[in-house]
Amino acid sequence: MTAAAQLKPVVAAPTRTVSIVASGAYVPPGIRTNADLEKMVDTSDEWIYSRTGIRERHIAEDHEATSDMAAEAARRALADAHLGPDQIDLILVATCTPDMTFPSTACFVQQQLGATHAACLDLSAACAGFLYALDVGRQYVASGQLNTVLVIGAEKMSTVMDWTDRTTCVLFGDGAGAAILQATDASHGVWPAVLGADGSLNKLLAIPGGGSREPFSQQVLDDKRHCLKMAGREVFKHAVTNMAAAAQEALQRSGACIEDVACIIPHQANARIIQAIGQRIGAPIEQFYLNVDRYGNTSAASVIMALDEAARNGRIQRGDLVLLVVFGGGFTWAATLLEW
Ligand code: UT7
């Protein structure tokens, strides 16, 4: 008999229902208002608010990195769940502004929390990253391979802004949100996500410099190619089309209709994008949760920050059906239904 034949067979574990049992969020205290930006670039509060719905955004201090914000959001989620850091099996961080190329931001979060039993992994899907990470974490718990997964979306977008480019610097902000996934006896929990991507459109929203394609050089710095570049109008159109389609597919797969959804929590990039999605899927703006006015676009952090806020202020209640939908560079997009 071979050595392999003596090993235990791999037995498929039963699928378990997975729920977000707790959440937390953190934004740095510093606020940059539209009036502040008027002093930095040729813009106006009127233009920014009417085109995007943004009034202000939070900006981290120089000493505060993505993992610092992520760890604080995670501490709040752990406190909410009455769990200790040693109970976390996996830390998954969705970010496009990691502390360093490596180690992963998740490793820095592990160190700060003292989550010594946790495996650590970063996931890159730009502004859609949190729902991609949620789906990865959900599968580990559903399969029974892991019991407690900490999923974080965290960004320090202020470090990748060209603060002289009015077409991008008015849009983004810093922050973090965290969710804890466990198996529960809820009837549905978190549904499998609808995930999509179109890599052929990678140039429309990107940080082109500083990676292996265009390594750091004086030229990259002079041309500010280490900063976020976006073809705003094009991104707008694709964001509406793909988020609306993903939301509809998530509903169709679950058998729910839009009227069953207590609250739609979309990626917070632009209030006009959210309005346009509502028109396509037949949802009035009141059905959406919006906080883009106070935080701007926090990329991978936005949807979990909004979900956490909606839960804390009572906009969603335990048992409510919630629809999450996101879109980001890549392009990448995702939609997930969950029973809160
Ligand atoms: O998180 C990932 C997903 N990201 C997004 O979903 C963002 C998608 N895009 C958008 O939200 C919008 O396209 C923007 C908010 C970025 C821009 O709004 P827009 O209505 O598409 O404006 P535009 O880019 O067509 O620009 C209109 C005008 C231009 O001037 P001209 O060429 O018409 O003279 C811009 O130069 O507005 C000008 N402009 C500004 N004016 C004052 C652009 N940015 C500014 C600004 N202040 N900050």
Short mmCIF file of C-alpha atoms in Angstrom, two decimals, residues 4-334:
data_model
loop_
_atom_site.label_atom_id
_atom_site.label_comp_id
_atom_site.label_asym_id
_atom_site.label_seq_id
_atom_site.Cartn_x
_atom_site.Cartn_y
_atom_site.Cartn_z
CA ALA A 4 -1.02 8.23 0.11
CA ALA A 5 -3.46 5.32 0.33
CA GLN A 6 -3.05 5.30 4.11
CA LEU A 7 -4.17 8.95 4.46
CA LYS A 8 -7.68 9.77 5.60
CA PRO A 9 -10.08 10.43 2.71
CA VAL A 10 -11.19 14.04 2.16
CA VAL A 11 -14.84 14.16 3.23
CA ALA A 12 -16.91 17.07 1.98
CA ALA A 13 -18.17 18.98 5.01
CA PRO A 14 -21.84 19.85 5.16
CA THR A 15 -22.65 23.41 4.09
CA ARG A 16 -23.43 25.68 7.03
CA THR A 17 -25.41 28.94 7.09
CA VAL A 18 -23.03 31.85 7.58
CA SER A 19 -23.98 35.19 9.11
CA ILE A 20 -22.31 38.49 9.87
CA VAL A 21 -22.57 38.18 13.64
CA ALA A 22 -20.98 41.57 14.35
CA SER A 23 -19.47 44.58 12.63
CA GLY A 24 -17.41 47.66 13.40
CA ALA A 25 -16.12 50.74 11.60
CA TYR A 26 -13.54 53.45 12.11
CA VAL A 27 -12.81 56.76 10.41
CA PRO A 28 -9.91 59.00 11.36
CA PRO A 29 -11.03 62.17 13.15
CA GLY A 30 -9.61 64.66 10.61
CA ILE A 31 -12.25 66.06 8.24
CA ARG A 32 -11.58 67.78 4.90
CA THR A 33 -14.64 69.70 3.71
CA ASN A 34 -15.48 70.88 0.21
CA ALA A 35 -14.63 74.39 1.44
CA ASP A 36 -11.13 73.15 2.37
CA LEU A 37 -10.73 71.72 -1.16
CA GLU A 38 -11.79 75.05 -2.69
CA LYS A 39 -8.53 76.42 -1.24
CA MET A 40 -6.45 73.61 -2.79
CA VAL A 41 -7.80 73.20 -6.36
CA ASP A 42 -10.08 75.05 -8.77
CA THR A 43 -13.38 73.59 -7.54
CA SER A 44 -16.47 74.57 -5.58
CA ASP A 45 -18.74 73.08 -2.95
CA GLU A 46 -21.58 73.56 -5.43
CA TRP A 47 -19.82 71.48 -8.15
CA ILE A 48 -18.74 68.69 -5.81
CA TYR A 49 -22.08 68.35 -4.03
CA SER A 50 -24.27 68.59 -7.14
CA ARG A 51 -22.10 66.11 -9.14
CA THR A 52 -21.35 63.60 -6.38
CA GLY A 53 -23.40 64.21 -3.21
CA ILE A 54 -20.16 64.56 -1.20
CA ARG A 55 -19.84 67.30 1.43
CA GLU A 56 -16.79 66.11 3.36
CA ARG A 57 -14.41 63.17 3.81
CA HIS A 58 -12.14 61.92 6.61
CA ILE A 59 -8.37 62.06 6.09
CA ALA A 60 -5.94 60.01 8.20
CA GLU A 61 -2.91 61.52 9.91
CA ASP A 62 0.52 60.84 8.38
CA HIS A 63 1.38 58.33 11.13
CA GLU A 64 -1.88 56.38 10.68
CA ALA A 65 -1.65 53.51 8.14
CA THR A 66 -4.38 51.36 6.60
CA SER A 67 -3.76 48.57 9.12
CA ASP A 68 -4.19 50.98 12.06
CA MET A 69 -7.67 51.91 10.85
CA ALA A 70 -8.45 48.28 10.00
CA ALA A 71 -7.40 47.09 13.47
CA GLU A 72 -9.57 49.71 15.18
CA ALA A 73 -12.62 48.71 13.10
CA ALA A 74 -11.85 45.06 13.97
CA ARG A 75 -11.60 45.83 17.72
CA ARG A 76 -15.07 47.39 17.57
CA ALA A 77 -16.47 44.35 15.73
CA LEU A 78 -14.87 41.95 18.23
CA ALA A 79 -16.31 43.94 21.14
CA ASP A 80 -19.71 43.84 19.45
CA ALA A 81 -19.44 40.04 19.12
CA HIS A 82 -18.00 39.53 22.65
CA LEU A 83 -15.14 37.59 21.06
CA GLY A 84 -11.45 37.61 21.87
CA PRO A 85 -8.78 38.00 19.16
CA ASP A 86 -7.54 34.45 19.80
CA GLN A 87 -10.84 33.15 18.45
CA ILE A 88 -10.22 34.47 14.92
CA ASP A 89 -9.23 31.75 12.42
CA LEU A 90 -8.61 33.98 9.39
CA ILE A 91 -8.11 37.71 8.77
CA LEU A 92 -8.97 38.81 5.25
CA VAL A 93 -8.25 42.44 4.34
CA ALA A 94 -9.61 43.95 1.13
CA THR A 95 -7.55 47.01 0.23
CA CYS A 96 -5.85 48.77 -2.66
CA THR A 97 -3.81 50.95 -0.28
CA PRO A 98 -1.90 48.32 1.75
CA ASP A 99 0.65 49.40 4.37
CA MET A 100 3.38 47.82 2.20
CA THR A 101 3.59 45.60 -0.89
CA PHE A 102 4.28 42.84 1.62
CA PRO A 103 3.82 41.68 4.34
CA SER A 104 0.07 41.78 3.86
CA THR A 105 -1.95 44.39 5.73
CA ALA A 106 -3.76 41.44 7.36
CA CYS A 107 -0.46 40.47 9.05
CA PHE A 108 -0.15 43.94 10.58
CA VAL A 109 -3.77 43.73 11.77
CA GLN A 110 -3.04 40.33 13.31
CA GLN A 111 -0.09 41.79 15.22
CA GLN A 112 -2.11 44.76 16.49
CA LEU A 113 -5.03 42.59 17.63
CA GLY A 114 -2.88 39.81 19.05
CA ALA A 115 -4.87 37.35 16.93
CA THR A 116 -2.13 34.77 17.09
CA HIS A 117 -4.20 31.84 15.78
CA ALA A 118 -5.35 33.62 12.64
CA ALA A 119 -4.14 32.98 9.09
CA CYS A 120 -3.70 36.26 7.19
CA LEU A 121 -4.45 37.28 3.63
CA ASP A 122 -5.02 40.48 1.62
CA LEU A 123 -7.38 40.56 -1.33
CA SER A 124 -7.26 43.07 -4.18
CA ALA A 125 -10.43 43.91 -6.08
CA ALA A 126 -10.31 47.71 -5.68
CA CYS A 127 -13.62 49.23 -4.54
CA ALA A 128 -15.35 45.85 -4.99
CA GLY A 129 -12.87 44.14 -2.65
CA PHE A 130 -15.02 43.84 0.45
CA LEU A 131 -17.74 41.74 -1.20
CA TYR A 132 -15.13 39.53 -2.90
CA ALA A 133 -13.48 39.01 0.52
CA LEU A 134 -16.83 38.42 2.21
CA ASP A 135 -17.57 35.66 -0.28
CA VAL A 136 -14.18 34.01 0.26
CA GLY A 137 -14.63 34.15 4.04
CA ARG A 138 -18.19 32.88 3.78
CA GLN A 139 -17.07 29.77 1.95
CA TYR A 140 -14.46 28.86 4.58
CA VAL A 141 -17.12 29.04 7.29
CA ALA A 142 -19.86 27.38 5.18
CA SER A 143 -17.62 24.40 4.44
CA GLY A 144 -16.76 23.94 8.11
CA GLN A 145 -13.03 24.42 7.47
CA LEU A 146 -12.97 27.53 9.70
CA ASN A 147 -15.31 28.83 12.40
CA THR A 148 -14.59 32.57 12.73
CA VAL A 149 -13.42 34.79 9.89
CA LEU A 150 -12.69 38.52 10.24
CA VAL A 151 -13.32 40.32 6.93
CA ILE A 152 -12.10 43.90 6.66
CA GLY A 153 -12.30 46.63 4.03
CA ALA A 154 -9.77 49.39 4.77
CA GLU A 155 -8.25 52.21 2.75
CA LYS A 156 -6.00 55.21 3.10
CA MET A 157 -7.01 56.69 -0.26
CA SER A 158 -5.49 60.05 0.70
CA THR A 159 -2.02 58.54 0.04
CA VAL A 160 -2.83 57.74 -3.60
CA MET A 161 -4.49 61.05 -4.45
CA ASP A 162 -2.91 63.67 -6.67
CA TRP A 163 -3.98 66.64 -4.56
CA THR A 164 -3.56 68.94 -7.59
CA ASP A 165 -6.03 66.93 -9.76
CA ARG A 166 -9.52 68.27 -9.14
CA THR A 167 -11.14 65.46 -11.13
CA THR A 168 -10.15 62.84 -8.53
CA CYS A 169 -8.99 64.43 -5.25
CA VAL A 170 -12.46 65.68 -4.30
CA LEU A 171 -13.95 62.18 -4.48
CA PHE A 172 -12.13 59.91 -2.04
CA GLY A 173 -11.68 59.51 1.73
CA ASP A 174 -10.09 57.23 4.34
CA GLY A 175 -11.69 54.66 6.65
CA ALA A 176 -12.21 51.03 7.57
CA GLY A 177 -15.00 48.57 8.30
CA ALA A 178 -14.93 45.02 9.68
CA ALA A 179 -17.35 42.08 9.78
CA ILE A 180 -17.14 38.83 11.73
CA LEU A 181 -18.46 35.71 10.01
CA GLN A 182 -19.62 32.62 11.89
CA ALA A 183 -21.99 29.72 11.28
CA THR A 184 -25.45 30.37 12.77
CA ASP A 185 -28.89 28.83 12.77
CA ALA A 186 -30.33 31.76 10.76
CA SER A 187 -32.53 30.65 7.89
CA HIS A 188 -30.42 32.29 5.17
CA GLY A 189 -27.46 34.36 6.44
CA VAL A 190 -25.14 35.58 3.70
CA TRP A 191 -25.99 34.30 0.20
CA PRO A 192 -23.22 33.31 -2.27
CA ALA A 193 -22.18 36.49 -4.09
CA VAL A 194 -22.64 37.39 -7.73
CA LEU A 195 -19.08 38.24 -8.81
CA GLY A 196 -17.89 39.78 -12.07
CA ALA A 197 -14.91 41.43 -13.73
CA ASP A 198 -13.80 42.92 -17.05
CA GLY A 199 -10.02 43.17 -17.17
CA SER A 200 -10.07 44.64 -20.67
CA LEU A 201 -11.11 47.98 -19.14
CA ASN A 202 -8.21 48.08 -16.67
CA LYS A 203 -6.94 51.48 -17.84
CA LEU A 204 -10.08 53.45 -16.99
CA LEU A 205 -9.45 53.34 -13.23
CA ALA A 206 -5.97 52.51 -11.99
CA ILE A 207 -2.84 53.43 -10.08
CA PRO A 208 -0.48 52.76 -13.00
CA GLY A 209 2.94 53.46 -11.46
CA GLY A 210 4.92 51.90 -8.65
CA GLY A 211 4.25 48.24 -9.48
CA SER A 212 6.20 45.77 -11.62
CA ARG A 213 4.81 47.26 -14.86
CA GLU A 214 6.14 50.76 -14.10
CA PRO A 215 8.48 50.48 -11.11
CA PHE A 216 9.14 53.56 -9.02
CA SER A 217 11.36 56.07 -10.77
CA GLN A 218 11.76 59.83 -10.79
CA GLN A 219 9.63 59.85 -13.95
CA VAL A 220 6.78 57.97 -12.22
CA LEU A 221 6.90 60.48 -9.36
CA ASP A 222 7.13 63.54 -11.63
CA ASP A 223 4.16 62.32 -13.72
CA LYS A 224 2.28 61.35 -10.53
CA ARG A 225 1.66 57.88 -11.96
CA HIS A 226 1.77 56.49 -8.42
CA CYS A 227 -1.57 58.31 -7.92
CA LEU A 228 -5.07 57.19 -8.85
CA LYS A 229 -6.12 57.99 -12.44
CA MET A 230 -9.74 57.74 -13.51
CA ALA A 231 -11.78 58.38 -16.67
CA GLY A 232 -14.73 59.52 -14.53
CA ARG A 233 -17.49 59.67 -17.11
CA GLU A 234 -16.67 56.20 -18.52
CA VAL A 235 -16.41 54.68 -15.04
CA PHE A 236 -19.77 56.22 -14.15
CA LYS A 237 -21.52 54.45 -17.05
CA HIS A 238 -19.97 51.04 -16.35
CA ALA A 239 -20.66 51.39 -12.62
CA VAL A 240 -24.38 51.94 -13.22
CA THR A 241 -24.74 49.14 -15.79
CA ASN A 242 -22.80 46.50 -13.87
CA MET A 243 -24.10 47.27 -10.39
CA ALA A 244 -27.70 47.26 -11.60
CA ALA A 245 -27.20 43.95 -13.44
CA ALA A 246 -25.40 42.32 -10.48
CA ALA A 247 -28.13 43.46 -8.07
CA GLN A 248 -30.82 42.01 -10.33
CA GLU A 249 -28.95 38.73 -10.70
CA ALA A 250 -28.49 38.42 -6.92
CA LEU A 251 -32.24 38.89 -6.47
CA GLN A 252 -33.09 36.42 -9.22
CA ARG A 253 -30.77 33.72 -7.82
CA SER A 254 -32.33 34.03 -4.37
CA GLY A 255 -35.94 34.12 -5.56
CA ALA A 256 -36.48 37.47 -3.80
CA CYS A 257 -37.90 40.57 -5.48
CA ILE A 258 -36.81 44.15 -4.92
CA GLU A 259 -39.84 44.84 -2.69
CA ASP A 260 -38.61 42.17 -0.24
CA VAL A 261 -35.37 44.11 0.36
CA ALA A 262 -35.47 46.31 3.47
CA CYS A 263 -32.35 48.24 2.52
CA ILE A 264 -29.95 48.40 -0.43
CA ILE A 265 -26.40 49.27 0.58
CA PRO A 266 -24.37 50.24 -2.47
CA HIS A 267 -20.72 51.22 -2.90
CA GLN A 268 -20.64 54.89 -1.91
CA ALA A 269 -18.92 56.56 -4.88
CA ASN A 270 -21.48 59.04 -6.13
CA ALA A 271 -25.12 59.72 -5.16
CA ARG A 272 -26.01 60.14 -8.85
CA ILE A 273 -24.73 56.62 -9.62
CA ILE A 274 -26.93 55.28 -6.82
CA GLN A 275 -29.95 57.17 -8.14
CA ALA A 276 -29.36 55.77 -11.64
CA ILE A 277 -29.12 52.21 -10.27
CA GLY A 278 -32.42 52.75 -8.45
CA GLN A 279 -34.11 53.75 -11.70
CA ARG A 280 -32.83 50.60 -13.43
CA ILE A 281 -33.83 48.14 -10.73
CA GLY A 282 -37.09 49.84 -9.74
CA ALA A 283 -36.01 50.97 -6.27
CA PRO A 284 -36.79 54.46 -4.91
CA ILE A 285 -33.84 56.36 -3.47
CA GLU A 286 -35.36 55.94 0.04
CA GLN A 287 -34.67 52.20 -0.23
CA PHE A 288 -30.90 52.88 -0.43
CA TYR A 289 -28.56 53.69 2.43
CA LEU A 290 -26.35 56.70 1.63
CA ASN A 291 -23.49 58.16 3.63
CA VAL A 292 -21.29 59.34 0.75
CA ASP A 293 -22.02 62.92 1.87
CA ARG A 294 -19.89 62.44 5.03
CA TYR A 295 -17.17 60.01 3.92
CA GLY A 296 -16.76 60.32 0.14
CA ASN A 297 -15.59 57.20 -1.68
CA THR A 298 -13.63 55.01 0.75
CA SER A 299 -13.14 52.27 -1.86
CA ALA A 300 -13.09 48.76 -0.30
CA ALA A 301 -14.18 50.17 3.07
CA SER A 302 -17.31 51.90 1.82
CA VAL A 303 -19.93 49.14 1.78
CA ILE A 304 -19.01 47.67 5.18
CA MET A 305 -18.76 51.13 6.76
CA ALA A 306 -22.26 51.87 5.45
CA LEU A 307 -23.63 48.48 6.58
CA ASP A 308 -22.22 48.98 10.07
CA GLU A 309 -23.63 52.51 10.29
CA ALA A 310 -27.06 51.40 9.04
CA ALA A 311 -27.15 48.66 11.69
CA ARG A 312 -26.07 50.98 14.50
CA ASN A 313 -28.55 53.74 13.69
CA GLY A 314 -31.46 51.32 13.32
CA ARG A 315 -31.94 51.67 9.54
CA ILE A 316 -31.59 47.89 9.36
CA GLN A 317 -32.78 45.42 11.99
CA ARG A 318 -31.83 41.79 12.65
CA GLY A 319 -33.72 39.56 10.21
CA ASP A 320 -33.98 42.26 7.50
CA LEU A 321 -33.11 41.32 3.92
CA VAL A 322 -30.23 43.57 2.79
CA LEU A 323 -28.76 43.87 -0.70
CA LEU A 324 -25.09 44.89 -1.01
CA VAL A 325 -23.70 45.94 -4.40
CA VAL A 326 -20.27 47.28 -5.35
CA PHE A 327 -18.11 48.30 -8.31
CA GLY A 328 -14.44 49.17 -8.72
CA GLY A 329 -11.28 49.27 -10.78
CA GLY A 330 -10.43 46.21 -12.84
CA PHE A 331 -13.31 46.53 -13.56
CA THR A 332 -14.69 44.37 -10.77
CA TRP A 333 -18.19 44.21 -9.35
CA ALA A 334 -20.25 42.11 -6.94
#
